[in-house]
PDB file of C-alpha atoms in Angstrom:
ATOM      1  CA  UNK A   1     190.683 100.027  72.288  1.00 47.00           C
ATOM      2  CA  UNK A   2     188.046 102.501  73.323  1.00 48.00           C
ATOM      3  CA  UNK A   3     187.808 105.727  71.426  1.00 53.00           C
ATOM      4  CA  UNK A   4     188.562 108.947  73.178  1.00 58.00           C
ATOM      5  CA  UNK A   5     184.841 109.693  73.447  1.00 54.00           C
ATOM      6  CA  UNK A   6     183.876 106.419  75.132  1.00 58.00           C
ATOM      7  CA  UNK A   7     184.829 107.361  78.693  1.00 60.00           C
ATOM      8  CA  UNK A   8     182.947 110.730  78.785  1.00 62.00           C
ATOM      9  CA  UNK A   9     179.773 109.022  77.483  1.00 61.00           C
ATOM     10  CA  UNK A  10     180.070 106.294  80.112  1.00 64.00           C
ATOM     11  CA  UNK A  11     180.483 108.904  82.864  1.00 67.00           C
ATOM     12  CA  UNK A  12     177.396 110.867  81.685  1.00 61.00           C
ATOM     13  CA  UNK A  13     175.284 107.691  81.688  1.00 66.00           C
ATOM     14  CA  UNK A  14     176.437 106.841  85.190  1.00 65.00           C
ATOM     15  CA  UNK A  15     175.421 110.307  86.447  1.00 66.00           C
ATOM     16  CA  UNK A  16     171.946 110.019  84.880  1.00 63.00           C
ATOM     17  CA  UNK A  17     171.356 106.608  86.499  1.00 55.00           C
ATOM     18  CA  UNK A  18     172.341 108.059  89.896  1.00 58.00           C
ATOM     19  CA  UNK A  19     169.953 111.062  89.522  1.00 57.00           C
ATOM     20  CA  UNK A  20     166.997 108.894  88.460  1.00 54.00           C
ATOM     21  CA  UNK A  21     167.549 106.585  91.389  1.00 52.00           C
ATOM     22  CA  UNK A  22     167.577 109.497  93.817  1.00 50.00           C
ATOM     23  CA  UNK A  23     164.347 110.989  92.387  1.00 48.00           C
ATOM     24  CA  UNK A  24     162.463 107.711  92.766  1.00 46.00           C
ATOM     25  CA  UNK A  25     163.300 107.643  96.469  1.00 47.00           C
ATOM     26  CA  UNK A  26     162.307 111.269  97.131  1.00 45.00           C
ATOM     27  CA  UNK A  27     158.758 111.755  98.478  1.00 44.00           C
ATOM     28  CA  UNK A  28     157.894 114.433  95.895  1.00 44.00           C
ATOM     29  CA  UNK A  29     158.494 111.951  93.097  1.00 40.00           C
ATOM     30  CA  UNK A  30     156.933 108.881  94.646  1.00 40.00           C
ATOM     31  CA  UNK A  31     154.566 107.013  92.301  1.00 43.00           C
ATOM     32  CA  UNK A  32     150.855 107.776  92.831  1.00 39.00           C
ATOM     33  CA  UNK A  33     148.674 104.803  93.678  1.00 41.00           C
ATOM     34  CA  UNK A  34     145.737 104.516  91.287  1.00 39.00           C
ATOM     35  CA  UNK A  35     142.220 103.824  92.591  1.00 38.00           C
ATOM     36  CA  UNK A  36     138.748 103.122  91.272  1.00 38.00           C
ATOM     37  CA  UNK A  37     136.527 106.248  91.439  1.00 33.00           C
ATOM     38  CA  UNK A  38     133.365 104.188  91.326  1.00 36.00           C
ATOM     39  CA  UNK A  39     134.539 102.107  94.294  1.00 37.00           C
ATOM     40  CA  UNK A  40     135.328 105.245  96.268  1.00 36.00           C
ATOM     41  CA  UNK A  41     131.872 106.696  95.679  1.00 36.00           C
ATOM     42  CA  UNK A  42     130.254 103.443  96.688  1.00 39.00           C
ATOM     43  CA  UNK A  43     132.100 103.536  99.997  1.00 37.00           C
ATOM     44  CA  UNK A  44     130.693 106.989 100.814  1.00 36.00           C
ATOM     45  CA  UNK A  45     127.165 105.867  99.983  1.00 35.00           C
ATOM     46  CA  UNK A  46     126.381 102.640 101.876  1.00 36.00           C
ATOM     47  CA  UNK A  47     124.093 100.221 100.102  1.00 39.00           C
ATOM     48  CA  UNK A  48     120.481 100.035 101.226  1.00 39.00           C
ATOM     49  CA  UNK A  49     120.022  97.402 103.902  1.00 41.00           C
ATOM     50  CA  UNK A  50     117.397  94.671 103.679  1.00 42.00           C
ATOM     51  CA  UNK A  51     115.533  96.266 106.575  1.00 43.00           C
ATOM     52  CA  UNK A  52     115.379  99.643 104.799  1.00 41.00           C
ATOM     53  CA  UNK A  53     114.156  98.020 101.597  1.00 40.00           C
ATOM     54  CA  UNK A  54     111.487  96.124 103.531  1.00 45.00           C
ATOM     55  CA  UNK A  55     110.330  99.288 105.309  1.00 45.00           C
ATOM     56  CA  UNK A  56     110.038 101.117 101.969  1.00 44.00           C
ATOM     57  CA  UNK A  57     107.703  98.383 100.732  1.00 44.00           C
ATOM     58  CA  UNK A  58     105.501  98.695 103.804  1.00 53.00           C
ATOM     59  CA  UNK A  59     104.865 102.437 103.555  1.00 72.00           C
ATOM     60  CA  UNK A  60     101.420 103.450 102.323  1.00 81.00           C
ATOM     61  CA  UNK A  61     101.406 105.543  99.136  1.00 85.00           C
ATOM     62  CA  UNK A  62      99.635 108.862  99.696  1.00 82.00           C
ATOM     63  CA  UNK A  63      96.167 109.226  98.194  1.00 76.00           C
ATOM     64  CA  UNK A  64      96.073 111.422  95.098  1.00 80.00           C
ATOM     65  CA  UNK A  65      99.535 110.353  93.875  1.00 86.00           C
ATOM     66  CA  UNK A  66      99.519 110.318  90.058  1.00 89.00           C
ATOM     67  CA  UNK A  67     102.970 108.871  89.376  1.00 92.00           C
ATOM     68  CA  UNK A  68     105.147 106.457  91.320  1.00 93.00           C
ATOM     69  CA  UNK A  69     108.804 105.568  90.719  1.00 93.00           C
ATOM     70  CA  UNK A  70     109.545 101.890  91.307  1.00 93.00           C
ATOM     71  CA  UNK A  71     112.002 101.272  94.158  1.00 92.00           C
ATOM     72  CA  UNK A  72     114.161  98.290  94.994  1.00 90.00           C
ATOM     73  CA  UNK A  73     112.033  95.498  96.430  1.00 87.00           C
ATOM     74  CA  UNK A  74     108.764  96.772  94.916  1.00 90.00           C
ATOM     75  CA  UNK A  75     106.343  94.416  93.185  1.00 90.00           C
ATOM     76  CA  UNK A  76     103.239  95.337  91.249  1.00 90.00           C
ATOM     77  CA  UNK A  77     101.128  93.605  93.902  1.00 87.00           C
ATOM     78  CA  UNK A  78     102.713  95.550  96.798  1.00 87.00           C
ATOM     79  CA  UNK A  79     102.363  98.872  94.938  1.00 91.00           C
ATOM     80  CA  UNK A  80      98.733  98.103  94.102  1.00 87.00           C
ATOM     81  CA  UNK A  81      98.059  97.238  97.727  1.00 86.00           C
ATOM     82  CA  UNK A  82      99.759 100.316  99.184  1.00 87.00           C
ATOM     83  CA  UNK A  83      98.077 102.668  96.707  1.00 87.00           C
ATOM     84  CA  UNK A  84      94.638 101.051  97.002  1.00 84.00           C
ATOM     85  CA  UNK A  85      94.255 100.633  93.229  1.00 87.00           C
ATOM     86  CA  UNK A  86      95.161  96.941  93.079  1.00 87.00           C
ATOM     87  CA  UNK A  87      97.743  95.296  90.823  1.00 88.00           C
ATOM     88  CA  UNK A  88      95.249  94.404  88.083  1.00 88.00           C
ATOM     89  CA  UNK A  89      94.198  98.006  87.511  1.00 89.00           C
ATOM     90  CA  UNK A  90      97.827  99.204  87.545  1.00 91.00           C
ATOM     91  CA  UNK A  91      98.711  96.502  85.021  1.00 90.00           C
ATOM     92  CA  UNK A  92      96.012  97.763  82.616  1.00 90.00           C
ATOM     93  CA  UNK A  93      96.907 101.443  83.085  1.00 91.00           C
ATOM     94  CA  UNK A  94     100.619 100.781  82.476  1.00 91.00           C
ATOM     95  CA  UNK A  95     100.182  98.030  79.855  1.00 88.00           C
ATOM     96  CA  UNK A  96     101.984  95.379  81.892  1.00 90.00           C
ATOM     97  CA  UNK A  97     101.623  91.683  81.115  1.00 86.00           C
ATOM     98  CA  UNK A  98     102.209  88.737  83.451  1.00 84.00           C
ATOM     99  CA  UNK A  99     104.485  88.092  85.300  1.00 82.00           C
ATOM    100  CA  UNK A 100     104.423  91.908  85.797  1.00 87.00           C
ATOM    101  CA  UNK A 101     108.208  92.336  86.042  1.00 87.00           C
ATOM    102  CA  UNK A 102     109.194  95.817  87.262  1.00 91.00           C
ATOM    103  CA  UNK A 103     112.508  97.603  86.739  1.00 91.00           C
ATOM    104  CA  UNK A 104     113.817  99.899  89.470  1.00 91.00           C
ATOM    105  CA  UNK A 105     113.367 103.519  88.406  1.00 91.00           C
ATOM    106  CA  UNK A 106     110.370 102.932  86.154  1.00 92.00           C
ATOM    107  CA  UNK A 107     107.545 105.461  86.496  1.00 92.00           C
ATOM    108  CA  UNK A 108     104.065 103.987  86.929  1.00 93.00           C
ATOM    109  CA  UNK A 109     100.819 105.863  86.222  1.00 91.00           C
ATOM    110  CA  UNK A 110      98.095 105.930  88.856  1.00 91.00           C
ATOM    111  CA  UNK A 111      95.403 106.956  86.369  1.00 90.00           C
ATOM    112  CA  UNK A 112      93.836 105.772  83.133  1.00 86.00           C
ATOM    113  CA  UNK A 113      95.111 107.798  80.167  1.00 78.00           C
ATOM    114  CA  UNK A 114      92.612 106.165  77.813  1.00 69.00           C
ATOM    115  CA  UNK A 115      89.708 108.618  77.503  1.00 50.00           C
ATOM    116  CA  UNK A 116      87.308 105.921  76.342  1.00 44.00           C
ATOM    117  CA  UNK A 117      88.002 103.770  79.394  1.00 47.00           C
ATOM    118  CA  UNK A 118      87.537 106.705  81.741  1.00 48.00           C
ATOM    119  CA  UNK A 119      84.268 107.615  80.060  1.00 47.00           C
ATOM    120  CA  UNK A 120      82.958 104.092  80.679  1.00 45.00           C
ATOM    121  CA  UNK A 121      82.874 104.738  84.435  1.00 41.00           C
ATOM    122  CA  UNK A 122      79.891 106.932  85.190  1.00 43.00           C
ATOM    123  CA  UNK A 123      79.705 109.397  88.030  1.00 43.00           C
ATOM    124  CA  UNK A 124      77.645 108.719  91.133  1.00 43.00           C
ATOM    125  CA  UNK A 125      74.013 109.709  90.732  1.00 44.00           C
ATOM    126  CA  UNK A 126      73.253 113.100  92.195  1.00 42.00           C
ATOM    127  CA  UNK A 127      70.395 111.603  94.194  1.00 40.00           C
ATOM    128  CA  UNK A 128      71.156 108.611  96.362  1.00 40.00           C
ATOM    129  CA  UNK A 129      68.677 105.765  96.224  1.00 39.00           C
ATOM    130  CA  UNK A 130      67.408 105.248  99.744  1.00 38.00           C
ATOM    131  CA  UNK A 131      65.594 102.212 101.058  1.00 42.00           C
ATOM    132  CA  UNK A 132      63.619 103.066 104.196  1.00 42.00           C
ATOM    133  CA  UNK A 133      62.818 100.251 106.582  1.00 40.00           C
ATOM    134  CA  UNK A 134      63.088 102.247 109.802  1.00 41.00           C
ATOM    135  CA  UNK A 135      65.527 104.870 111.081  1.00 43.00           C
ATOM    136  CA  UNK A 136      68.124 102.356 112.314  1.00 41.00           C
ATOM    137  CA  UNK A 137      68.089 100.328 109.106  1.00 40.00           C
ATOM    138  CA  UNK A 138      68.164 103.209 106.629  1.00 41.00           C
ATOM    139  CA  UNK A 139      70.855 102.436 104.040  1.00 44.00           C
ATOM    140  CA  UNK A 140      72.370 104.181 101.069  1.00 46.00           C
ATOM    141  CA  UNK A 141      72.841 102.409  97.754  1.00 48.00           C
ATOM    142  CA  UNK A 142      76.000 103.218  95.796  1.00 49.00           C
ATOM    143  CA  UNK A 143      75.509 102.678  92.083  1.00 45.00           C
ATOM    144  CA  UNK A 144      78.427 102.471  89.653  1.00 42.00           C
ATOM    145  CA  UNK A 145      78.668 101.479  85.994  1.00 41.00           C
ATOM    146  CA  UNK A 146      81.738  99.376  85.217  1.00 41.00           C
ATOM    147  CA  UNK A 147      81.954  97.613  81.846  1.00 39.00           C
ATOM    148  CA  UNK A 148      78.179  98.106  81.456  1.00 37.00           C
ATOM    149  CA  UNK A 149      77.467  96.082  84.610  1.00 39.00           C
ATOM    150  CA  UNK A 150      75.519  97.892  87.326  1.00 39.00           C
ATOM    151  CA  UNK A 151      76.857  97.045  90.758  1.00 55.00           C
ATOM    152  CA  UNK A 152      74.973  98.079  93.897  1.00 77.00           C
ATOM    153  CA  UNK A 153      76.802  98.454  97.183  1.00 90.00           C
ATOM    154  CA  UNK A 154      74.638  98.473 100.282  1.00 93.00           C
ATOM    155  CA  UNK A 155      77.005  99.153 103.185  1.00 96.00           C
ATOM    156  CA  UNK A 156      76.541  98.106 106.803  1.00 95.00           C
ATOM    157  CA  UNK A 157      78.494  98.905 109.978  1.00 96.00           C
ATOM    158  CA  UNK A 158      81.360  96.446 110.602  1.00 96.00           C
ATOM    159  CA  UNK A 159      80.758  96.588 114.379  1.00 95.00           C
ATOM    160  CA  UNK A 160      78.358  98.321 116.746  1.00 93.00           C
ATOM    161  CA  UNK A 161      80.055 100.988 118.814  1.00 92.00           C
ATOM    162  CA  UNK A 162      80.706 104.659 119.429  1.00 93.00           C
ATOM    163  CA  UNK A 163      82.911 106.604 117.038  1.00 93.00           C
ATOM    164  CA  UNK A 164      86.014 107.615 119.014  1.00 92.00           C
ATOM    165  CA  UNK A 165      87.864 109.228 116.075  1.00 92.00           C
ATOM    166  CA  UNK A 166      86.032 110.738 113.106  1.00 93.00           C
ATOM    167  CA  UNK A 167      87.233 111.219 109.531  1.00 94.00           C
ATOM    168  CA  UNK A 168      88.723 114.655 110.177  1.00 91.00           C
ATOM    169  CA  UNK A 169      90.475 113.619 113.390  1.00 90.00           C
ATOM    170  CA  UNK A 170      92.118 110.674 111.622  1.00 87.00           C
ATOM    171  CA  UNK A 171      93.581 112.948 108.953  1.00 89.00           C
ATOM    172  CA  UNK A 172      90.986 111.870 106.386  1.00 88.00           C
ATOM    173  CA  UNK A 173      91.992 108.225 106.823  1.00 89.00           C
ATOM    174  CA  UNK A 174      88.796 106.526 107.927  1.00 92.00           C
ATOM    175  CA  UNK A 175      87.211 106.321 111.378  1.00 94.00           C
ATOM    176  CA  UNK A 176      87.842 104.495 114.672  1.00 93.00           C
ATOM    177  CA  UNK A 177      84.893 102.636 116.218  1.00 94.00           C
ATOM    178  CA  UNK A 178      84.997 101.711 119.901  1.00 92.00           C
ATOM    179  CA  UNK A 179      84.596  98.021 120.683  1.00 90.00           C
ATOM    180  CA  UNK A 180      85.610  95.186 122.969  1.00 90.00           C
ATOM    181  CA  UNK A 181      88.651  92.976 122.462  1.00 89.00           C
ATOM    182  CA  UNK A 182      87.427  89.833 120.744  1.00 89.00           C
ATOM    183  CA  UNK A 183      84.269  91.495 119.410  1.00 94.00           C
ATOM    184  CA  UNK A 184      83.289  90.108 116.007  1.00 95.00           C
ATOM    185  CA  UNK A 185      83.993  92.251 112.928  1.00 96.00           C
ATOM    186  CA  UNK A 186      81.638  91.800 109.966  1.00 96.00           C
ATOM    187  CA  UNK A 187      82.304  92.641 106.315  1.00 97.00           C
ATOM    188  CA  UNK A 188      80.626  95.932 105.432  1.00 96.00           C
ATOM    189  CA  UNK A 189      79.762  94.542 101.990  1.00 96.00           C
ATOM    190  CA  UNK A 190      80.349  91.437  99.878  1.00 95.00           C
ATOM    191  CA  UNK A 191      83.617  91.173  98.000  1.00 95.00           C
ATOM    192  CA  UNK A 192      86.969  89.439  97.745  1.00 94.00           C
ATOM    193  CA  UNK A 193      89.873  89.620 100.217  1.00 94.00           C
ATOM    194  CA  UNK A 194      92.889  91.205  98.502  1.00 92.00           C
ATOM    195  CA  UNK A 195      95.041  91.529 101.631  1.00 92.00           C
ATOM    196  CA  UNK A 196      95.182  89.802 105.020  1.00 91.00           C
ATOM    197  CA  UNK A 197      98.235  90.280 107.234  1.00 90.00           C
ATOM    198  CA  UNK A 198     100.516  92.656 109.148  1.00 87.00           C
ATOM    199  CA  UNK A 199     102.524  94.127 106.256  1.00 77.00           C
ATOM    200  CA  UNK A 200     101.528  97.806 106.628  1.00 81.00           C
ATOM    201  CA  UNK A 201     103.056  99.852 109.433  1.00 80.00           C
ATOM    202  CA  UNK A 202     100.536 101.361 111.849  1.00 81.00           C
ATOM    203  CA  UNK A 203      97.619  99.110 110.836  1.00 85.00           C
ATOM    204  CA  UNK A 204      98.331  95.987 112.908  1.00 88.00           C
ATOM    205  CA  UNK A 205      96.380  92.970 111.692  1.00 91.00           C
ATOM    206  CA  UNK A 206      94.834  94.425 108.545  1.00 92.00           C
ATOM    207  CA  UNK A 207      92.266  93.117 106.091  1.00 94.00           C
ATOM    208  CA  UNK A 208      91.314  94.754 102.797  1.00 94.00           C
ATOM    209  CA  UNK A 209      88.243  93.685 100.800  1.00 95.00           C
ATOM    210  CA  UNK A 210      87.689  94.630  97.158  1.00 95.00           C
ATOM    211  CA  UNK A 211      83.992  95.129  96.386  1.00 95.00           C
ATOM    212  CA  UNK A 212      84.256  96.183  92.738  1.00 93.00           C
ATOM    213  CA  UNK A 213      86.621  98.096  90.451  1.00 90.00           C
ATOM    214  CA  UNK A 214      85.859 101.307  92.332  1.00 92.00           C
ATOM    215  CA  UNK A 215      85.496 100.502  96.038  1.00 95.00           C
ATOM    216  CA  UNK A 216      87.644  98.889  98.741  1.00 94.00           C
ATOM    217  CA  UNK A 217      87.108  98.633 102.494  1.00 96.00           C
ATOM    218  CA  UNK A 218      89.832  98.207 105.142  1.00 94.00           C
ATOM    219  CA  UNK A 219      89.646  96.836 108.698  1.00 95.00           C
ATOM    220  CA  UNK A 220      92.694  97.492 110.909  1.00 92.00           C
ATOM    221  CA  UNK A 221      94.044  96.802 114.415  1.00 90.00           C
ATOM    222  CA  UNK A 222      92.343  93.419 114.714  1.00 93.00           C
ATOM    223  CA  UNK A 223      93.397  90.905 117.345  1.00 92.00           C
ATOM    224  CA  UNK A 224      92.867  88.060 114.884  1.00 93.00           C
ATOM    225  CA  UNK A 225      92.074  87.629 111.184  1.00 94.00           C
ATOM    226  CA  UNK A 226      89.694  84.844 110.183  1.00 95.00           C
ATOM    227  CA  UNK A 227      89.881  84.830 106.366  1.00 94.00           C
ATOM    228  CA  UNK A 228      92.760  84.745 103.896  1.00 91.00           C
ATOM    229  CA  UNK A 229      93.678  86.478 100.644  1.00 91.00           C
ATOM    230  CA  UNK A 230      91.695  85.444  97.581  1.00 91.00           C
ATOM    231  CA  UNK A 231      88.679  84.327  99.614  1.00 94.00           C
ATOM    232  CA  UNK A 232      85.219  85.525  98.580  1.00 95.00           C
ATOM    233  CA  UNK A 233      83.310  87.212 101.396  1.00 94.00           C
ATOM    234  CA  UNK A 234      79.581  87.650 101.967  1.00 95.00           C
ATOM    235  CA  UNK A 235      78.123  90.811 103.418  1.00 95.00           C
ATOM    236  CA  UNK A 236      78.077  90.602 107.217  1.00 95.00           C
ATOM    237  CA  UNK A 237      80.397  87.579 107.307  1.00 96.00           C
ATOM    238  CA  UNK A 238      82.660  87.537 110.391  1.00 96.00           C
ATOM    239  CA  UNK A 239      86.163  88.289 109.137  1.00 96.00           C
ATOM    240  CA  UNK A 240      88.128  89.290 112.277  1.00 96.00           C
ATOM    241  CA  UNK A 241      88.066  90.122 115.989  1.00 95.00           C
ATOM    242  CA  UNK A 242      88.542  93.596 117.471  1.00 93.00           C
ATOM    243  CA  UNK A 243      91.969  94.347 118.954  1.00 88.00           C
ATOM    244  CA  UNK A 244      93.766  97.356 120.419  1.00 77.00           C
ATOM    245  CA  UNK A 245      95.247 100.406 118.716  1.00 66.00           C
ATOM    246  CA  UNK A 246      98.684 101.813 119.528  1.00 61.00           C
ATOM    247  CA  UNK A 247      97.132 103.908 122.296  1.00 59.00           C
ATOM    248  CA  UNK A 248      95.857 100.713 123.988  1.00 65.00           C
ATOM    249  CA  UNK A 249      92.288 101.665 123.103  1.00 77.00           C
ATOM    250  CA  UNK A 250      89.901  98.898 122.105  1.00 88.00           C
ATOM    251  CA  UNK A 251      88.668  99.966 118.683  1.00 91.00           C
ATOM    252  CA  UNK A 252      88.395  99.032 115.028  1.00 93.00           C
ATOM    253  CA  UNK A 253      89.920 101.317 112.396  1.00 93.00           C
ATOM    254  CA  UNK A 254      87.637 101.281 109.333  1.00 95.00           C
ATOM    255  CA  UNK A 255      88.190 102.853 105.910  1.00 95.00           C
ATOM    256  CA  UNK A 256      86.317 103.035 102.615  1.00 96.00           C
ATOM    257  CA  UNK A 257      88.387 103.858  99.533  1.00 94.00           C
ATOM    258  CA  UNK A 258      86.970 105.014  96.221  1.00 93.00           C
ATOM    259  CA  UNK A 259      89.345 104.760  93.248  1.00 90.00           C
ATOM    260  CA  UNK A 260      92.200 104.489  95.738  1.00 87.00           C
ATOM    261  CA  UNK A 261      91.259 107.628  97.676  1.00 91.00           C
ATOM    262  CA  UNK A 262      90.013 107.459 101.255  1.00 92.00           C
ATOM    263  CA  UNK A 263      86.461 108.814 101.642  1.00 95.00           C
ATOM    264  CA  UNK A 264      84.369 109.509 104.736  1.00 95.00           C
ATOM    265  CA  UNK A 265      82.666 106.216 105.718  1.00 95.00           C
ATOM    266  CA  UNK A 266      79.830 108.144 107.401  1.00 94.00           C
ATOM    267  CA  UNK A 267      78.721 109.267 103.930  1.00 93.00           C
ATOM    268  CA  UNK A 268      78.142 105.616 102.994  1.00 94.00           C
ATOM    269  CA  UNK A 269      77.138 103.823 106.202  1.00 94.00           C
ATOM    270  CA  UNK A 270      73.500 103.884 107.392  1.00 92.00           C
ATOM    271  CA  UNK A 271      72.683 106.395 110.105  1.00 87.00           C
ATOM    272  CA  UNK A 272      72.459 105.029 113.618  1.00 72.00           C
TER     273      UNK A 272
END
């Protein structure tokens, strides 16, 4: 037989079960669905598309930049090309060894922090050495001292033509020389091709020649490129044909870069 307390206890339990069941069905006591905070944040910030990553790689790094943070899709070669310093120099400055693996977010230096290395590169002589063989053939010699080897650069015009946009008008980014479509473009000095293609926005068919550790020259908006990357070039060698700029004007865009910074080509080319 049940004790006299058994029935009251049974009734109390029954009431509690009924109340708990009612609370679970009421909207104020409905269970809360858990979610992943990280997943929610990722949904509000869409991942970078392949096109955006490719466009980031193509953008030219502004002259005078001292530090650069590696972005997704960057390689040491592309950064060296866009900055004008070249991947080999960046590798030395940042103590990178082959295969030059970069981690997104890493900060790269665009200068040499080693005082001894910087002291090994002498300044330009205050007086330019001038060879006079007539007014039209007057040329300036650029003398630099790199690793105790004296290198002389004797520039020449890449094409004959009128200057349609000077250094100031181009925003200190070289000059535009008027020409005819298909006109031959000659190398302004001997060197090695470090870029040949259409990878930089606004430059069309572009070629970049490295002359030494200090100087580069660039030839843009060509209709056709005749030499490839890694090829050694002689001074005056035909490297491309003149094309059209975005404004449909027949001209060659020409730049000279010193230590990655664009300089006025008219200060280096012989006077016409």
